[in-house]
Tab-separated table of C-alpha atoms and ligand atoms in Angstrom:
chain	number	residue	atom	x	y	z
D	482	MET	CA	27.652	33.842	350.511
D	483	ILE	CA	25.274	35.265	347.784
D	484	MET	CA	25.486	34.083	344.304
D	485	LEU	CA	23.325	36.536	342.402
D	486	VAL	CA	25.121	35.072	339.410
D	487	ARG	CA	24.770	31.861	337.607
D	488	PHE	CA	27.656	30.076	335.600
D	489	GLY	CA	27.044	27.022	332.881
D	490	PRO	CA	27.825	25.322	329.680
D	491	ALA	CA	26.362	25.568	326.626
D	492	GLY	CA	25.104	21.634	325.919
D	493	ILE	CA	26.394	19.337	327.832
D	494	PRO	CA	29.124	19.298	330.006
D	495	MET	CA	32.450	17.972	328.054
D	496	GLN	CA	33.179	16.550	331.481
D	497	CYS	CA	30.090	14.702	330.736
D	498	LYS	CA	30.120	10.997	330.938
D	499	GLY	CA	26.860	10.798	329.364
D	500	THR	CA	25.222	12.064	326.143
D	501	SER	CA	21.288	13.237	327.001
D	502	THR	CA	20.378	16.694	328.015
D	503	LEU	CA	18.998	14.848	331.571
D	504	ASP	CA	22.500	13.578	331.771
D	505	GLY	CA	23.676	17.657	331.014
D	506	VAL	CA	21.526	18.765	333.849
D	507	GLN	CA	22.683	16.192	336.423
D	508	CYS	CA	26.822	17.206	335.566
D	509	CYS	CA	26.217	20.451	335.943
D	510	ALA	CA	24.982	20.015	339.585
D	511	GLU	CA	27.675	17.366	340.155
D	512	LEU	CA	30.070	19.756	338.813
D	513	GLY	CA	28.309	22.325	341.280
D	514	LEU	CA	27.173	24.524	338.285
D	515	LYS	CA	24.168	26.673	338.401
D	516	ALA	CA	22.949	26.538	334.797
D	517	MET	CA	23.411	25.429	331.020
D	518	GLU	CA	21.897	26.432	327.632
D	519	MET	CA	20.729	23.457	326.565
D	520	SER	CA	21.341	23.027	322.572
D	521	PHE	CA	18.344	23.485	319.906
D	522	VAL	CA	21.140	24.691	317.799
D	523	ARG	CA	20.696	21.477	314.922
D	524	GLY	CA	16.541	21.918	315.597
D	525	VAL	CA	14.070	20.112	318.627
D	526	ARG	CA	14.283	16.943	319.054
D	527	MET	CA	12.786	16.678	322.414
D	528	ARG	CA	9.878	14.791	323.683
D	529	ASP	CA	6.951	16.220	325.359
D	530	GLU	CA	7.470	13.685	328.107
D	531	MET	CA	11.416	14.310	328.306
D	532	ALA	CA	11.460	18.105	328.688
D	533	ALA	CA	8.613	16.912	331.465
D	534	GLU	CA	11.504	14.813	333.373
D	535	ILE	CA	14.196	17.162	332.366
D	536	LYS	CA	12.168	19.761	334.317
D	537	LYS	CA	11.795	17.668	337.736
D	538	THR	CA	15.706	17.355	337.557
D	539	ALA	CA	16.510	20.822	337.488
D	540	THR	CA	13.901	22.196	339.930
D	541	LYS	CA	15.333	19.103	342.246
D	542	LEU	CA	18.917	19.904	340.840
D	543	ASP	CA	18.761	23.916	340.656
D	544	ILE	CA	19.231	24.603	338.223
D	545	SER	CA	18.600	27.512	336.018
D	546	LEU	CA	17.212	25.971	331.962
D	547	SER	CA	17.451	28.221	328.744
D	548	SER	CA	18.412	27.259	325.045
D	549	HIS	CA	19.488	28.079	321.612
D	550	ALA	CA	17.329	28.006	318.861
D	551	PRO	CA	18.082	26.527	316.247
D	552	TYR	CA	21.113	28.149	313.311
D	553	PHE	CA	18.731	28.288	310.708
D	554	ILE	CA	16.648	31.203	311.191
D	555	ASN	CA	16.513	34.374	308.919
D	556	LEU	CA	13.369	36.600	309.955
D	557	CYS	CA	15.423	39.156	307.148
D	558	SER	CA	14.220	36.802	304.371
D	559	SER	CA	11.918	37.958	301.636
D	560	GLU	CA	11.408	34.392	300.968
D	561	GLU	CA	8.453	32.534	302.452
D	562	LYS	CA	9.246	29.178	302.692
D	563	THR	CA	12.201	30.642	305.268
D	564	VAL	CA	10.634	32.777	307.210
D	565	LYS	CA	7.708	29.980	307.871
D	566	ASN	CA	10.216	27.340	309.064
D	567	SER	CA	11.680	30.703	310.649
D	568	LEU	CA	8.843	30.532	312.381
D	569	ARG	CA	8.472	27.360	313.226
D	570	HIS	CA	12.158	26.718	314.814
D	571	ILE	CA	11.332	30.037	317.015
D	572	TYR	CA	7.929	28.417	318.778
D	573	GLU	CA	9.005	24.744	319.023
D	574	ALA	CA	12.378	26.371	320.663
D	575	SER	CA	10.401	27.721	322.654
D	576	ARG	CA	8.081	25.289	323.775
D	577	ALA	CA	10.433	23.221	324.735
D	578	THR	CA	11.877	25.227	326.676
D	579	PHE	CA	8.586	26.722	328.570
D	580	LEU	CA	8.017	23.059	328.868
D	581	ALA	CA	11.341	21.717	330.543
D	582	GLY	CA	11.235	24.918	332.632
D	583	GLY	CA	13.268	26.638	331.188
D	584	SER	CA	12.883	31.332	330.628
D	585	ILE	CA	14.721	32.019	327.497
D	586	THR	CA	15.781	30.679	324.114
D	587	ALA	CA	18.912	32.592	322.339
D	588	ILE	CA	17.989	33.583	318.527
D	589	HIS	CA	20.256	34.757	316.079
D	590	PRO	CA	17.952	36.862	313.678
D	591	GLY	CA	18.839	36.478	310.921
D	592	PHE	CA	20.697	38.410	307.607
D	593	TYR	CA	20.881	41.713	305.638
D	594	GLN	CA	21.049	39.614	302.630
D	595	GLY	CA	21.436	42.860	300.884
D	596	LYS	CA	18.487	44.895	302.144
D	597	SER	CA	19.177	48.240	304.541
D	598	LYS	CA	19.465	48.034	308.093
D	599	GLU	CA	15.692	49.826	307.834
D	600	ASP	CA	13.838	46.917	306.595
D	601	ALA	CA	15.935	44.069	307.687
D	602	TYR	CA	14.368	45.713	311.058
D	603	ASN	CA	10.921	46.320	310.765
D	604	LEU	CA	11.070	42.901	308.735
D	605	ALA	CA	12.563	40.970	312.053
D	606	LYS	CA	10.757	42.960	313.999
D	607	LYS	CA	7.081	42.371	312.511
D	608	ARG	CA	8.091	38.522	312.990
D	609	PHE	CA	8.850	38.826	316.483
D	610	GLN	CA	5.874	39.778	316.883
D	611	GLU	CA	3.867	37.782	314.876
D	612	VAL	CA	5.718	34.811	317.022
D	613	ALA	CA	4.985	35.938	320.559
D	614	GLN	CA	1.243	37.113	319.961
D	615	GLN	CA	1.705	32.781	319.125
D	616	LEU	CA	3.614	31.721	321.966
D	617	ARG	CA	1.336	34.171	324.567
D	618	GLN	CA	-2.239	32.526	322.757
D	619	GLU	CA	-1.106	29.400	323.848
D	620	LYS	CA	0.555	30.551	326.891
D	621	ILE	CA	4.068	29.673	326.467
D	622	LYS	CA	6.298	31.392	329.240
D	623	CYS	CA	9.662	31.941	327.175
D	624	TYR	CA	11.792	34.794	326.284
D	625	LEU	CA	12.298	35.279	322.883
D	626	GLY	CA	16.104	35.899	323.113
D	627	ALA	CA	17.408	38.107	320.563
D	628	GLU	CA	20.744	37.400	321.304
D	629	ASN	CA	23.814	40.699	319.023
D	630	VAL	CA	25.610	38.543	316.609
D	631	GLY	CA	28.784	38.419	315.739
D	632	LYS	CA	29.177	39.068	311.856
D	633	LYS	CA	29.173	42.179	310.224
D	634	SER	CA	26.486	39.731	307.887
D	635	GLN	CA	24.348	39.198	310.287
D	636	PHE	CA	21.083	41.550	311.044
D	637	GLY	CA	21.071	41.653	315.351
D	638	GLY	CA	23.448	43.981	315.741
D	639	PHE	CA	23.765	46.290	319.653
D	640	GLU	CA	21.383	48.437	319.362
D	641	GLU	CA	18.874	46.568	317.336
D	642	ILE	CA	18.470	44.171	319.384
D	643	LEU	CA	17.855	46.759	322.195
D	644	LYS	CA	15.336	48.472	320.299
D	645	LEU	CA	13.160	44.897	319.763
D	646	ALA	CA	13.430	44.521	323.337
D	647	ASN	CA	12.074	48.063	323.915
D	648	GLU	CA	9.220	47.443	321.306
D	649	ILE	CA	8.184	43.601	321.913
D	650	ASP	CA	7.762	42.590	325.759
D	651	MET	CA	8.452	38.739	324.774
D	652	ILE	CA	11.989	39.806	323.520
D	653	LYS	CA	14.835	40.016	326.525
D	654	PRO	CA	18.374	40.264	324.969
D	655	VAL	CA	20.915	37.586	324.614
D	656	ILE	CA	24.298	39.858	325.148
D	657	ASP	CA	27.572	37.902	323.960
D	658	CYS	CA	29.947	39.700	325.462
D	659	SER	CA	32.696	38.016	322.220
D	660	HIS	CA	29.889	39.074	319.643
D	661	LEU	CA	29.937	42.547	321.205
D	662	VAL	CA	33.672	42.766	320.842
D	663	ALA	CA	33.273	41.075	317.288
D	664	ARG	CA	31.504	42.626	315.645
D	665	GLY	CA	33.064	46.031	315.909
D	666	ASP	CA	29.472	46.838	318.010
D	667	PHE	CA	31.264	47.645	321.972
D	668	PRO	CA	34.692	47.202	322.856
D	669	LEU	CA	35.336	45.395	326.377
D	670	LYS	CA	39.478	45.827	327.501
D	671	ASN	CA	38.751	46.745	330.871
D	672	GLU	CA	36.145	47.714	334.201
D	673	ASN	CA	35.218	50.971	332.526
D	674	ASP	CA	34.261	48.930	329.344
D	675	TYR	CA	32.155	46.582	331.754
D	676	ARG	CA	30.980	50.119	333.442
D	677	LYS	CA	29.576	51.492	330.378
D	678	LEU	CA	28.257	47.848	328.885
D	679	PHE	CA	26.302	47.964	332.110
D	680	ALA	CA	25.219	51.419	332.949
D	681	ILE	CA	23.417	50.968	329.144
D	682	LEU	CA	21.611	48.038	330.127
D	683	GLU	CA	20.094	49.699	332.412
D	684	LYS	CA	19.491	52.982	331.217
D	685	GLU	CA	17.870	51.450	328.272
D	686	LEU	CA	16.687	47.806	330.282
D	687	GLY	CA	16.190	49.217	333.241
D	688	ASP	CA	16.264	45.409	335.790
D	689	TYR	CA	17.200	43.889	332.784
D	690	VAL	CA	20.821	43.701	335.392
D	691	ARG	CA	18.910	42.351	337.697
D	692	HIS	CA	18.441	39.533	335.761
D	693	PHE	CA	20.040	39.877	332.782
D	694	HIS	CA	21.121	36.623	330.427
D	695	PHE	CA	25.182	36.684	328.468
D	696	GLN	CA	26.742	34.519	327.073
D	697	PHE	CA	30.661	34.938	327.707
D	698	GLN	CA	33.897	33.688	325.487
D	699	GLU	CA	37.195	35.017	323.811
D	700	VAL	CA	36.696	35.118	320.176
D	701	GLU	CA	39.550	35.792	317.225
D	702	TYR	CA	37.803	37.752	314.527
D	703	SER	CA	38.347	39.665	311.340
D	704	GLU	CA	37.330	42.616	309.793
D	705	LYS	CA	34.432	41.093	309.187
D	706	GLY	CA	33.740	40.376	312.726
D	707	GLU	CA	33.488	37.037	315.013
D	708	ARG	CA	35.911	33.971	313.053
D	709	ASN	CA	35.892	31.881	315.717
D	710	HIS	CA	35.103	31.086	319.805
D	711	VAL	CA	37.744	30.382	321.987
D	712	ALA	CA	38.786	28.776	325.440
D	713	LEU	CA	39.978	31.562	328.340
D	714	GLY	CA	43.222	32.150	328.816
D	715	THR	CA	44.125	32.332	324.642
D	716	ASN	CA	44.740	36.312	324.990
D	717	ASN	CA	41.797	36.952	322.958
D	718	ASP	CA	39.658	39.760	324.059
D	719	PRO	CA	36.824	39.698	325.611
D	720	PRO	CA	38.688	39.577	329.221
D	721	TYR	CA	36.095	37.967	332.114
D	722	LYS	CA	38.187	39.060	335.235
D	723	PRO	CA	37.572	42.703	334.525
D	724	LEU	CA	33.512	41.442	334.534
D	725	MET	CA	33.926	39.128	337.267
D	726	LYS	CA	34.424	41.760	339.462
D	727	VAL	CA	32.016	44.514	338.102
D	728	ILE	CA	28.752	42.232	338.329
D	729	ALA	CA	30.342	41.102	341.338
D	730	GLU	CA	30.598	44.601	343.084
D	731	ASN	CA	27.599	46.130	341.693
D	732	SER	CA	25.148	43.029	342.595
D	733	TYR	CA	24.395	42.475	339.122
D	734	ALA	CA	22.761	39.756	339.176
D	735	GLY	CA	21.326	37.473	335.845
D	736	THR	CA	23.267	34.387	334.270
D	737	ILE	CA	26.398	33.850	332.589
D	738	ILE	CA	26.651	30.717	330.147
D	739	SER	CA	29.884	29.865	327.960
D	740	GLU	CA	30.004	29.041	324.657
D	741	SER	CA	33.978	28.560	324.733
D	742	PRO	CA	35.086	24.667	322.787
D	743	TRP	CA	35.160	23.695	326.911
D	744	PRO	CA	32.239	25.164	328.215
D	745	ASP	CA	31.836	23.917	331.387
D	746	VAL	CA	35.658	24.156	331.968
D	747	ASP	CA	35.678	27.722	331.329
D	748	ALA	CA	32.103	28.254	333.292
D	749	LYS	CA	33.831	27.131	336.653
D	750	ILE	CA	36.951	29.937	336.008
D	751	MET	CA	34.207	32.365	336.076
D	752	GLN	CA	32.549	31.164	339.142
D	753	GLU	CA	35.704	30.901	341.084
D	754	GLU	CA	36.052	34.190	339.578
D	755	TYR	CA	33.140	35.882	340.810
D	756	ASN	CA	33.109	34.239	344.106
D	757	LYS	CA	36.588	36.245	345.185
D	758	PHE	CA	34.530	38.896	344.826
D	759	ASN	CA	32.381	37.378	347.038
D	760	SER	CA	33.552	35.040	350.018
F	1590	ZN	ZN1	24.142	32.538	319.497
């Protein structure tokens, strides 16, 4: 059976008895999952020796790792201190991810805070370039995973993320399907919508569809955008079954991370649905 897509939870599985990232990696393997997103959302506190240990274990167990950078990032800010701290958070998350053998860190780029879309874009671009340069100099190989965000007040709509990825080599988009829906950036209701989404990704980013990085869960939202991530089967958009069908039928390859309240359970549900088309 060919498995071109890896599924895994955001953070340590709920079913895991241990509480460390290392425990989480082992638990993912026991659950039959193939990926895990390390959570750095409240700051990076991983020692280099621990990162090396995680890399060894994840390699042995064939778990592919990514991470989520801290939430307190705003690359569009006018405050020097905020920008400096944001760059540091991205640098630290990328470095720890790389040392742990991961390949991408998901980043919510920032907020408009009254700025025009153009000004916010230019500030974010300049600052992404700055941190990309620093990572390159230090030979830290970790993609900057600019993530399409879920709220209208946040910078990082679908088109903004695609444009950033086209203009900066080290950026690889993290596509959060629930955010596409909640922000009103792209409707996802059926197979055809997913086909259109992949057609755009292929047109804009070429072989990204052969190593995509997605986040997937259902979402509750208002006219302002995202309110809550919710579990699969709660009858909110986006629906996961048509996505599994489209990626299997087209042999798209990549990683899908669940950021639901039961991330490991939902990752497993998606994996089982996906496998139906591959057996
Ligand atoms: Zn995120």
